[in-house]
mmCIF file with all atom_site columns, C-alpha atoms in Angstrom:
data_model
loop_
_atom_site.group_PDB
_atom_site.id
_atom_site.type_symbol
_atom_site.label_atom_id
_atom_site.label_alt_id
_atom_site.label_comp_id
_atom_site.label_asym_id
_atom_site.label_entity_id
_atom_site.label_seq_id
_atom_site.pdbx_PDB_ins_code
_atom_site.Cartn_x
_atom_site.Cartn_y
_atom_site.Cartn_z
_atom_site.occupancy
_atom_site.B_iso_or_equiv
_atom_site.pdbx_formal_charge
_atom_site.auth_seq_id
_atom_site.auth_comp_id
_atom_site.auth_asym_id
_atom_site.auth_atom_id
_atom_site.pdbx_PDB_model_num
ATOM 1   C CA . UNK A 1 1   ? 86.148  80.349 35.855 1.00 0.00 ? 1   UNK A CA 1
ATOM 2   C CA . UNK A 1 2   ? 86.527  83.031 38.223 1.00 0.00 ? 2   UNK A CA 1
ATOM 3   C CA . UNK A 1 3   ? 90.713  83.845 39.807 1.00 0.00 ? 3   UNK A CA 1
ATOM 4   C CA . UNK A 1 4   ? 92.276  81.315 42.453 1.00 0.00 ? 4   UNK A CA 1
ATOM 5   C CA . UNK A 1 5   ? 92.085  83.142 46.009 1.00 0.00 ? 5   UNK A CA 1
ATOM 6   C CA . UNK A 1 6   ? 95.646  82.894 47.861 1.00 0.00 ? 6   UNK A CA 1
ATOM 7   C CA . UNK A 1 7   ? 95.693  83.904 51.713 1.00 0.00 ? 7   UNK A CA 1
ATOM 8   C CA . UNK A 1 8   ? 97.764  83.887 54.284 1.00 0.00 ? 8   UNK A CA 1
ATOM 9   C CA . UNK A 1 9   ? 96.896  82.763 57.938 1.00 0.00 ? 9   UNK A CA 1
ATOM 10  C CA . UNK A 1 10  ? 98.235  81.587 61.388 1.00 0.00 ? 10  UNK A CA 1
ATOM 11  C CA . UNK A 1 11  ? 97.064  78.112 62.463 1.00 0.00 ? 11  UNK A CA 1
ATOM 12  C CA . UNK A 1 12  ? 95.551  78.186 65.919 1.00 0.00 ? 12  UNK A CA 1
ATOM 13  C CA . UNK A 1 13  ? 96.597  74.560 67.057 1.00 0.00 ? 13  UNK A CA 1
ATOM 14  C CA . UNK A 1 14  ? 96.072  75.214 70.998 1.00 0.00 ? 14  UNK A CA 1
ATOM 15  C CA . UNK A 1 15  ? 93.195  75.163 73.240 1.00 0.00 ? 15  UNK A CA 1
ATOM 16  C CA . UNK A 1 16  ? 91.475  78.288 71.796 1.00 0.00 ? 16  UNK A CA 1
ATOM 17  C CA . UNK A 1 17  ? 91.926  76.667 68.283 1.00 0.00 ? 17  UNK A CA 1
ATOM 18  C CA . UNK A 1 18  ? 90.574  73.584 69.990 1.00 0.00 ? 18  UNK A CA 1
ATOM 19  C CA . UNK A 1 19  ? 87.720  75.878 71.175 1.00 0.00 ? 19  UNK A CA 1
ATOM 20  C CA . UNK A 1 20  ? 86.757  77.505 68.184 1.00 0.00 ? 20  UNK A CA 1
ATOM 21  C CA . UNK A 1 21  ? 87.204  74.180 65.911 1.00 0.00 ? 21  UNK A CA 1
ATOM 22  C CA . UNK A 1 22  ? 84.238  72.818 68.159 1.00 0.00 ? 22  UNK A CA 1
ATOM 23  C CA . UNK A 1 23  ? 82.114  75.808 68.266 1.00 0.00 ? 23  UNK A CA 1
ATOM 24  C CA . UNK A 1 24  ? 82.416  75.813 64.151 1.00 0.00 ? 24  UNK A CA 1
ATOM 25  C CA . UNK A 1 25  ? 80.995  72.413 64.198 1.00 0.00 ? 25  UNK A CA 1
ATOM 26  C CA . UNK A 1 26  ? 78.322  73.094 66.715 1.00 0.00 ? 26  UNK A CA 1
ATOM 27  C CA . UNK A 1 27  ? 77.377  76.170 64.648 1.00 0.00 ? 27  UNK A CA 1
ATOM 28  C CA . UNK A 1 28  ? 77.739  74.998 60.994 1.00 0.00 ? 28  UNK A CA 1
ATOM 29  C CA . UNK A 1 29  ? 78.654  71.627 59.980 1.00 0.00 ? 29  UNK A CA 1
ATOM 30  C CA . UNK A 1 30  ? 79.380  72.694 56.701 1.00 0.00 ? 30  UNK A CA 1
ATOM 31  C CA . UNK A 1 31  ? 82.559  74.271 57.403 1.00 0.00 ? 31  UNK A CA 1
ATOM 32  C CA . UNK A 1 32  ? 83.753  72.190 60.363 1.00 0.00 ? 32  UNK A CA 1
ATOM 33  C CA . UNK A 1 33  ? 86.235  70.912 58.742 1.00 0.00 ? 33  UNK A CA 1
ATOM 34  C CA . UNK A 1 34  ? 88.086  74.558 58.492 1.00 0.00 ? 34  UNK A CA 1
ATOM 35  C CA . UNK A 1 35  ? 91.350  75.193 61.207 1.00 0.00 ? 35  UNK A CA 1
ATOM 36  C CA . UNK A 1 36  ? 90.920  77.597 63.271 1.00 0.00 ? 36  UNK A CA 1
ATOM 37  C CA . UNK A 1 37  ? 93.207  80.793 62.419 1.00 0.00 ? 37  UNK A CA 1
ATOM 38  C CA . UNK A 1 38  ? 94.313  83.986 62.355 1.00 0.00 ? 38  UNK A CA 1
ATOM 39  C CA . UNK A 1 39  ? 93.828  86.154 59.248 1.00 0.00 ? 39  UNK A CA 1
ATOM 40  C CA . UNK A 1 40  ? 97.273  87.784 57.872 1.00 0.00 ? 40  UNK A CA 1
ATOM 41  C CA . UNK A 1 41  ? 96.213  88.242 54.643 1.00 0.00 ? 41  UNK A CA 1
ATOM 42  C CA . UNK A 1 42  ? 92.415  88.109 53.929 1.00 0.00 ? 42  UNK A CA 1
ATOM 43  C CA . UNK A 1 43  ? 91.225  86.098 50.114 1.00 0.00 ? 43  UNK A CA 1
ATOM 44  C CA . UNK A 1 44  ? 92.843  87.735 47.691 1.00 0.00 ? 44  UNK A CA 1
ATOM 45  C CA . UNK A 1 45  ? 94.173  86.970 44.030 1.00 0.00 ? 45  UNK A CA 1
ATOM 46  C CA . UNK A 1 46  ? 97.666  87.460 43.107 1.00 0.00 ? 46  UNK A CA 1
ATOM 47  C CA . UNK A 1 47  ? 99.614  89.164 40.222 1.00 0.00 ? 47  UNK A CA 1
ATOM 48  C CA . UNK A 1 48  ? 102.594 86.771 39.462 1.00 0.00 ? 48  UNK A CA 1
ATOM 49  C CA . UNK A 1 49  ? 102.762 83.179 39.917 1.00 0.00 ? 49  UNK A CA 1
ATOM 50  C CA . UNK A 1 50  ? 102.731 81.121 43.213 1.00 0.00 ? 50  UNK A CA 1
ATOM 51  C CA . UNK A 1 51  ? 106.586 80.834 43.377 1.00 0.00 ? 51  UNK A CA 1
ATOM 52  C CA . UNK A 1 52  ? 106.800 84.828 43.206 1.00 0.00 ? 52  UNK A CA 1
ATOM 53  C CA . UNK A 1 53  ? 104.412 85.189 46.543 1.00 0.00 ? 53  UNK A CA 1
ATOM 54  C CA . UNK A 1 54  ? 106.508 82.832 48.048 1.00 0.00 ? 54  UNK A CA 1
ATOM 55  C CA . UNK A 1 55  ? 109.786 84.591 47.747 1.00 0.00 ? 55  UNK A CA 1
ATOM 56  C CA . UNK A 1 56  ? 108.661 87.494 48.992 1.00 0.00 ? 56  UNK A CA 1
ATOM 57  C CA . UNK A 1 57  ? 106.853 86.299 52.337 1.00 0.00 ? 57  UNK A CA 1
ATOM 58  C CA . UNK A 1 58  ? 110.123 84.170 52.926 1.00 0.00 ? 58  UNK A CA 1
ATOM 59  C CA . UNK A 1 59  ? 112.073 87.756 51.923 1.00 0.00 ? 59  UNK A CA 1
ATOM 60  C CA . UNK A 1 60  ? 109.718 90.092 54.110 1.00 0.00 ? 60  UNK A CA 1
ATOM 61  C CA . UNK A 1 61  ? 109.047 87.515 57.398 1.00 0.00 ? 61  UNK A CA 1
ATOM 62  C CA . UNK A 1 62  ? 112.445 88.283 58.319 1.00 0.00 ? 62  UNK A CA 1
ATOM 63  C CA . UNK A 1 63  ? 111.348 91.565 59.382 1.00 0.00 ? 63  UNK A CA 1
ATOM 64  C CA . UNK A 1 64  ? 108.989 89.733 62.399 1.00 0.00 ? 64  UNK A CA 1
ATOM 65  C CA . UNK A 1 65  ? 109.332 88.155 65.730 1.00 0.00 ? 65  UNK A CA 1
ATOM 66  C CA . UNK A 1 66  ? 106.971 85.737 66.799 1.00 0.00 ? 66  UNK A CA 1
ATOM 67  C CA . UNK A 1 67  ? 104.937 86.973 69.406 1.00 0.00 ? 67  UNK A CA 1
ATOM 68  C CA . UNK A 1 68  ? 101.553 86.334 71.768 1.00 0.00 ? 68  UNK A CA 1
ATOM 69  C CA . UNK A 1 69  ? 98.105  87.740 71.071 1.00 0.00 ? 69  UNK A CA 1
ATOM 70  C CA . UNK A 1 70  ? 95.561  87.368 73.259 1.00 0.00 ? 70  UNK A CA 1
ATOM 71  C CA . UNK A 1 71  ? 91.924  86.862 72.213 1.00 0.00 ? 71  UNK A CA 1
ATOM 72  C CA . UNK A 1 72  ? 89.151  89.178 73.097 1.00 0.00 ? 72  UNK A CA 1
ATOM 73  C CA . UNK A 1 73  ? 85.431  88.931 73.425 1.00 0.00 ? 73  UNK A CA 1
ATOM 74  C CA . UNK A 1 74  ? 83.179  87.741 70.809 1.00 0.00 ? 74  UNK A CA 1
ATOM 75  C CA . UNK A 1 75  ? 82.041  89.834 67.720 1.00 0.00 ? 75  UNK A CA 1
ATOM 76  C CA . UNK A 1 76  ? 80.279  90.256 64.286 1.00 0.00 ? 76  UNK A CA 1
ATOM 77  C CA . UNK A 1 77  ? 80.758  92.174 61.036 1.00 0.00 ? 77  UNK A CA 1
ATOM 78  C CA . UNK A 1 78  ? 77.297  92.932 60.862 1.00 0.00 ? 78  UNK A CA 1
ATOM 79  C CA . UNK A 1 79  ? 75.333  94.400 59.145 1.00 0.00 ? 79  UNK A CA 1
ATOM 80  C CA . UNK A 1 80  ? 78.750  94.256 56.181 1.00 0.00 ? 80  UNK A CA 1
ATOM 81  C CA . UNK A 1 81  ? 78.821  90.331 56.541 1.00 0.00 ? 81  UNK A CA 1
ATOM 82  C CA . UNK A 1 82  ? 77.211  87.172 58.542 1.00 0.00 ? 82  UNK A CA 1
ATOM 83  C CA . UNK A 1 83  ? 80.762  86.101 60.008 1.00 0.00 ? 83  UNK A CA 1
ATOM 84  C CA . UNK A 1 84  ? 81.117  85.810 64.123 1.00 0.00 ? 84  UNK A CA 1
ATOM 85  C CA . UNK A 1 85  ? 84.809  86.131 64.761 1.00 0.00 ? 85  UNK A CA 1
ATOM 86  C CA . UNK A 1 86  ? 87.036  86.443 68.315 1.00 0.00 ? 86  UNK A CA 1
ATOM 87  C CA . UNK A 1 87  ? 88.687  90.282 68.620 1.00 0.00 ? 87  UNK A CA 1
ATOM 88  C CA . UNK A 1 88  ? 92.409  90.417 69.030 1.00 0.00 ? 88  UNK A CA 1
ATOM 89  C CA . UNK A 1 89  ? 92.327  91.935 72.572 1.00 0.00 ? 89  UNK A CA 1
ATOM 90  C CA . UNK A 1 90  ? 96.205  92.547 72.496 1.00 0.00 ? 90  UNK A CA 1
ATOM 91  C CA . UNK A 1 91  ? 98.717  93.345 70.082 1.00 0.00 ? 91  UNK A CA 1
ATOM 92  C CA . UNK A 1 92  ? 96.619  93.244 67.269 1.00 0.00 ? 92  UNK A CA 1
ATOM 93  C CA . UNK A 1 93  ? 98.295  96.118 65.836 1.00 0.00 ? 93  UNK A CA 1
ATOM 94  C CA . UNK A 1 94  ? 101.664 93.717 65.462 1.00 0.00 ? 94  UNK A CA 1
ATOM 95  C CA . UNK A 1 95  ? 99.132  91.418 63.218 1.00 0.00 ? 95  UNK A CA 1
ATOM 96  C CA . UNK A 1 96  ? 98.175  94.737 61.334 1.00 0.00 ? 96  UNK A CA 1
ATOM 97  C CA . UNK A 1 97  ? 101.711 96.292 60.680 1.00 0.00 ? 97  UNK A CA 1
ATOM 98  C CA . UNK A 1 98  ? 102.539 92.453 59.089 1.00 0.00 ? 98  UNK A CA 1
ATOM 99  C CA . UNK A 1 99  ? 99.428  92.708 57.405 1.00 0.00 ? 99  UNK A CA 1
ATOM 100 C CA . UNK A 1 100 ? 100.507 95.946 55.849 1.00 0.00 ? 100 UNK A CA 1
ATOM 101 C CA . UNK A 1 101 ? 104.416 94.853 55.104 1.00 0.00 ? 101 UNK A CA 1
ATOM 102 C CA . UNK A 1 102 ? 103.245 91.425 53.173 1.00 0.00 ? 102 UNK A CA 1
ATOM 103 C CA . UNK A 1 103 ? 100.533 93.508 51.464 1.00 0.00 ? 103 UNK A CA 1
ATOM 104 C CA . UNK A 1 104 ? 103.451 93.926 48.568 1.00 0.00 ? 104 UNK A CA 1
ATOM 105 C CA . UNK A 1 105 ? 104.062 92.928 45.102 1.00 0.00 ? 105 UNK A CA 1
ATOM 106 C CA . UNK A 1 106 ? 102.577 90.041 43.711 1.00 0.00 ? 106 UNK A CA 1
ATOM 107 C CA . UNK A 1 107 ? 100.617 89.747 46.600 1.00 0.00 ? 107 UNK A CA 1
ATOM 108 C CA . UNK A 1 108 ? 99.447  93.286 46.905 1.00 0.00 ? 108 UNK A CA 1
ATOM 109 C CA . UNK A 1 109 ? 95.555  93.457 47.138 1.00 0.00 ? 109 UNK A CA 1
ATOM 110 C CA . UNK A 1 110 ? 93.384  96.616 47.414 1.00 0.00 ? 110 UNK A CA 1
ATOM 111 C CA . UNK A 1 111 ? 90.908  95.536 50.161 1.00 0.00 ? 111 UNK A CA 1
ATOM 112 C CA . UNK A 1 112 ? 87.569  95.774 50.552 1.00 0.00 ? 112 UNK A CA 1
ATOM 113 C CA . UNK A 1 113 ? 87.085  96.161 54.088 1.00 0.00 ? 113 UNK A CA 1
ATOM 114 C CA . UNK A 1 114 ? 89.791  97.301 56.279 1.00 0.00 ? 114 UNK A CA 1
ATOM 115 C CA . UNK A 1 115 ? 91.671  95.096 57.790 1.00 0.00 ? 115 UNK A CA 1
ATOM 116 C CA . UNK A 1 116 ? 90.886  94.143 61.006 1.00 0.00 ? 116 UNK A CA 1
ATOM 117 C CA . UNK A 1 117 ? 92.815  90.747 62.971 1.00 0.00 ? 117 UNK A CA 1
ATOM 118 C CA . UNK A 1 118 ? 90.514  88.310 64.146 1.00 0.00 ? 118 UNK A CA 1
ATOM 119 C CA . UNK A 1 119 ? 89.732  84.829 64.296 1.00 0.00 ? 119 UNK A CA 1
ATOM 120 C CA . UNK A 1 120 ? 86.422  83.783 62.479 1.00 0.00 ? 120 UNK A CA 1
ATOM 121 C CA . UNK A 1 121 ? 84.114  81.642 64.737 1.00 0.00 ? 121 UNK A CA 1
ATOM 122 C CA . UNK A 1 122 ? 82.062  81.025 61.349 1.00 0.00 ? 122 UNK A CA 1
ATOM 123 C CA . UNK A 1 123 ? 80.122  82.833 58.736 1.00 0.00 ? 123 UNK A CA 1
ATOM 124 C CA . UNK A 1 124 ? 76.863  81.782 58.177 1.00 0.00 ? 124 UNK A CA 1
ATOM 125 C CA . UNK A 1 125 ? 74.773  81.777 55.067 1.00 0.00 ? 125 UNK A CA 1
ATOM 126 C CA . UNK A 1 126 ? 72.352  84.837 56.234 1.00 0.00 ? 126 UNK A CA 1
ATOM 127 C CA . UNK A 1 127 ? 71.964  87.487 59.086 1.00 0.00 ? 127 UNK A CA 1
ATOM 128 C CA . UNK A 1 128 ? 69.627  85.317 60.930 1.00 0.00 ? 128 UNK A CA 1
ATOM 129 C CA . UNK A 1 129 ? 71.652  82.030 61.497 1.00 0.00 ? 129 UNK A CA 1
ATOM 130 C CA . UNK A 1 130 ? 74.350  84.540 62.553 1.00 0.00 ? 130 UNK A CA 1
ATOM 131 C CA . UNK A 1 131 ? 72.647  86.117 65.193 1.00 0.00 ? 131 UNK A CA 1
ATOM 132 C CA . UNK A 1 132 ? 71.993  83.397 66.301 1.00 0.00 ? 132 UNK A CA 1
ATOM 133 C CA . UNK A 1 133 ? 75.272  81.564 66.115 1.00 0.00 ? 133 UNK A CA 1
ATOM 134 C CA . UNK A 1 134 ? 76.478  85.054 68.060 1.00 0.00 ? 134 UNK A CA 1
ATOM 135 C CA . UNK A 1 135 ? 74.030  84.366 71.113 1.00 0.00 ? 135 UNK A CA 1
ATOM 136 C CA . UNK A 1 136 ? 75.566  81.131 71.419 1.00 0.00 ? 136 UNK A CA 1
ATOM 137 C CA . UNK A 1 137 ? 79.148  82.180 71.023 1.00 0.00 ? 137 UNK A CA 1
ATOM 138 C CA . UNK A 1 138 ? 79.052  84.673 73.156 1.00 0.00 ? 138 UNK A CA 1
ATOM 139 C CA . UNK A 1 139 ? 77.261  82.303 75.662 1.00 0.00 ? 139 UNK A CA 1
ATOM 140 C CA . UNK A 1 140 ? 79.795  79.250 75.361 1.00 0.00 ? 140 UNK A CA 1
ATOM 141 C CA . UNK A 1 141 ? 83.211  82.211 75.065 1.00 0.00 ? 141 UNK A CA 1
ATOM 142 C CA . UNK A 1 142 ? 82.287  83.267 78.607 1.00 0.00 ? 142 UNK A CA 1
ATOM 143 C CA . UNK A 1 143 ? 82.427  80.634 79.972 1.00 0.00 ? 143 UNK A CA 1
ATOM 144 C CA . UNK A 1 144 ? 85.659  79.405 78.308 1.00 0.00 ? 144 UNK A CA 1
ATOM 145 C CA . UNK A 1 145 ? 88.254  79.140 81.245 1.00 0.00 ? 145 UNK A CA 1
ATOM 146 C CA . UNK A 1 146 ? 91.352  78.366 79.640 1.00 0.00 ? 146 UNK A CA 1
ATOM 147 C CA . UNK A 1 147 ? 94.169  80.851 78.117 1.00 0.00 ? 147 UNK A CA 1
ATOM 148 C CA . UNK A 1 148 ? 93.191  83.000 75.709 1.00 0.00 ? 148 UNK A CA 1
ATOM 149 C CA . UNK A 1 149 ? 96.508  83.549 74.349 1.00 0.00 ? 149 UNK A CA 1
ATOM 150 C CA . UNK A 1 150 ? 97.821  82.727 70.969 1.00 0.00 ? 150 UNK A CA 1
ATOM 151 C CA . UNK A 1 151 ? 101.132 82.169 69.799 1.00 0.00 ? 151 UNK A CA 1
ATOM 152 C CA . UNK A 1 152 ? 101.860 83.593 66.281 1.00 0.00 ? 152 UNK A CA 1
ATOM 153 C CA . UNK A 1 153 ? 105.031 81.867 65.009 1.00 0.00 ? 153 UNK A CA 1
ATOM 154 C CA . UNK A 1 154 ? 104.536 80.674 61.848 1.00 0.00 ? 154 UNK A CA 1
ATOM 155 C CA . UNK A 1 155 ? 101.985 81.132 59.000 1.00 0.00 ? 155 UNK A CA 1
ATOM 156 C CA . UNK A 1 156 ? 101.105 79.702 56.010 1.00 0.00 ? 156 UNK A CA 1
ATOM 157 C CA . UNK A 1 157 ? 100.246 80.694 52.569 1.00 0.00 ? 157 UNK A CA 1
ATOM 158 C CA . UNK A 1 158 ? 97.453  78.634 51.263 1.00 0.00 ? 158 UNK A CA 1
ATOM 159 C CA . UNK A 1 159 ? 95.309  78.707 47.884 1.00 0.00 ? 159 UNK A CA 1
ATOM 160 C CA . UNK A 1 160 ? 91.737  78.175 47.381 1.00 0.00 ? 160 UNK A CA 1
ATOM 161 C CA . UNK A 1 161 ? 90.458  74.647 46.850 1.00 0.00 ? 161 UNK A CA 1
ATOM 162 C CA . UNK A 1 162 ? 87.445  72.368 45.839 1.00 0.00 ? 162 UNK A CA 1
ATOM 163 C CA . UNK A 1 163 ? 84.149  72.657 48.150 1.00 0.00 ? 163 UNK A CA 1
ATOM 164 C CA . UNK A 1 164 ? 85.483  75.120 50.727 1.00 0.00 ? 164 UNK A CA 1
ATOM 165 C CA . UNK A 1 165 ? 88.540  74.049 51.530 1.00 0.00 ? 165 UNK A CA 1
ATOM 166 C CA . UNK A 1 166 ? 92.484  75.334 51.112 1.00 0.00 ? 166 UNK A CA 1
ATOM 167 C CA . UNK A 1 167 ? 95.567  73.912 50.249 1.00 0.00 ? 167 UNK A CA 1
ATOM 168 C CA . UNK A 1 168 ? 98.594  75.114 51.959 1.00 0.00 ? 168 UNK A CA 1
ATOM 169 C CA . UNK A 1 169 ? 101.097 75.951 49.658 1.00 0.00 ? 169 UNK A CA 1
ATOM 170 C CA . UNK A 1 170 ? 104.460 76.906 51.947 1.00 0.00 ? 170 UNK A CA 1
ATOM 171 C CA . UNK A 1 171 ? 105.303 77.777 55.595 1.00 0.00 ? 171 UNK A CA 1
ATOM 172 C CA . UNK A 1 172 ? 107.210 80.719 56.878 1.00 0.00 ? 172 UNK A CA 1
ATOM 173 C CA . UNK A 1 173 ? 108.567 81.300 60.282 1.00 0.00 ? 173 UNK A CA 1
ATOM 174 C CA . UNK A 1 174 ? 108.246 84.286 61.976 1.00 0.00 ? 174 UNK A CA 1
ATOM 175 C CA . UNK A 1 175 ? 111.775 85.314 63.592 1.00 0.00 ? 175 UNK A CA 1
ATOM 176 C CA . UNK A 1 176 ? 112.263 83.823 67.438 1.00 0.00 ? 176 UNK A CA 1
ATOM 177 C CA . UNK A 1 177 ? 112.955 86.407 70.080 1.00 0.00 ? 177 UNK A CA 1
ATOM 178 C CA . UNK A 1 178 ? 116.476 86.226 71.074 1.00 0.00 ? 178 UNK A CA 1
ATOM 179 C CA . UNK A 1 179 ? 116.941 85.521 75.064 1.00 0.00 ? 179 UNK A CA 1
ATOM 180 C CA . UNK A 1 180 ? 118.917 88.025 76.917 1.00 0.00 ? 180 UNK A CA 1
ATOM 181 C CA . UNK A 1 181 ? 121.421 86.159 79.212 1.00 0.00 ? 181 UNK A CA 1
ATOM 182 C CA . UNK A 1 182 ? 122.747 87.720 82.353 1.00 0.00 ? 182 UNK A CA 1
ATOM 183 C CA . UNK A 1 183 ? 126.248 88.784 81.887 1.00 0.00 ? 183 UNK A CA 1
#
């Protein structure tokens, strides 16, 4: 029985969620039932025990204010992986530095790929669906005419579950940004 996978993500529950939730199902059925999110911490297994992680995303968060990234245009990891994914157009390099400061202890994990913030759109079973799938995400993304911004407040740390799916495990807030008042 191969390692659980523990990861860390930000739920997109807004209208680009929304957006990409539909797409998903359009696209592939067979994972329409994943929310749409934001990637801190690609699939990854973990030295320690669950309770361990925990601690130290609730000890290291603190470091973070929540903050807005915007979504960019629609992409591909090809030819390294069938996966269609919105680009973080702005600030992504926020999602990156917390990427790099939760990247610690228990949860440390040598990646494979560089990490890169996006939100996957799906990831198809071979090159061919995906190109396709990209064609149409491309098609439908322009004419999305809604905000394309995404708050990043809170994530969650979630483990791998039965037939695709993950279990979220614990929540931790991001710090709120402290309003200046006029003296």
């Amino acid at each position: 029985m191969a390692p659980l996978q523990y990861a860390l993500v930000a739920y997109v529950q807004n209208p680009v969620g929304i957006f990409v939730e539909e797409l998903r199902r359009s696209l592939y059925p067979e994972h329409g039932h994943l929310p749409a999110h934001i990637t801190v911490l690609p699939p990854r297994t973990m030295h320690g025990t669950e309770e361990q992680s925990i601690a130290t995303l609730r000890r290291e968060i603190g470091k973070f204010q929540s903050f807005e990234a915007e979504m960019g245009e629609v992409e591909s990891f090809f030819p390294t992986t069938p996966t269609v994914f919105l680009s973080v157009s702005r600030v992504g390099y926020r999602l990156r530095e917390m990427h790099d400061a939760l990247n610690v202890d228990g949860l440390f994990f040598r990646e494979q790929w560089t990490y890169m913030p996006h939100m996957t759109i799906v990831k198809m079973p071979d090159f061919e669906e995906a190109r396709r799938a990209l064609a149409i995400a491309r098609e439908r993304w322009s004419g999305y005419r809604g905000s394309r911004s995404v708050a990043i407040e809170r994530l969650s740390f979630v483990r791998e579950g039965e037939n695709n799916r993950w279990v979220d495990l614990a929540e931790v807030r991001l710090i709120s940004p402290v309003s200046l008042l006029p003296r």
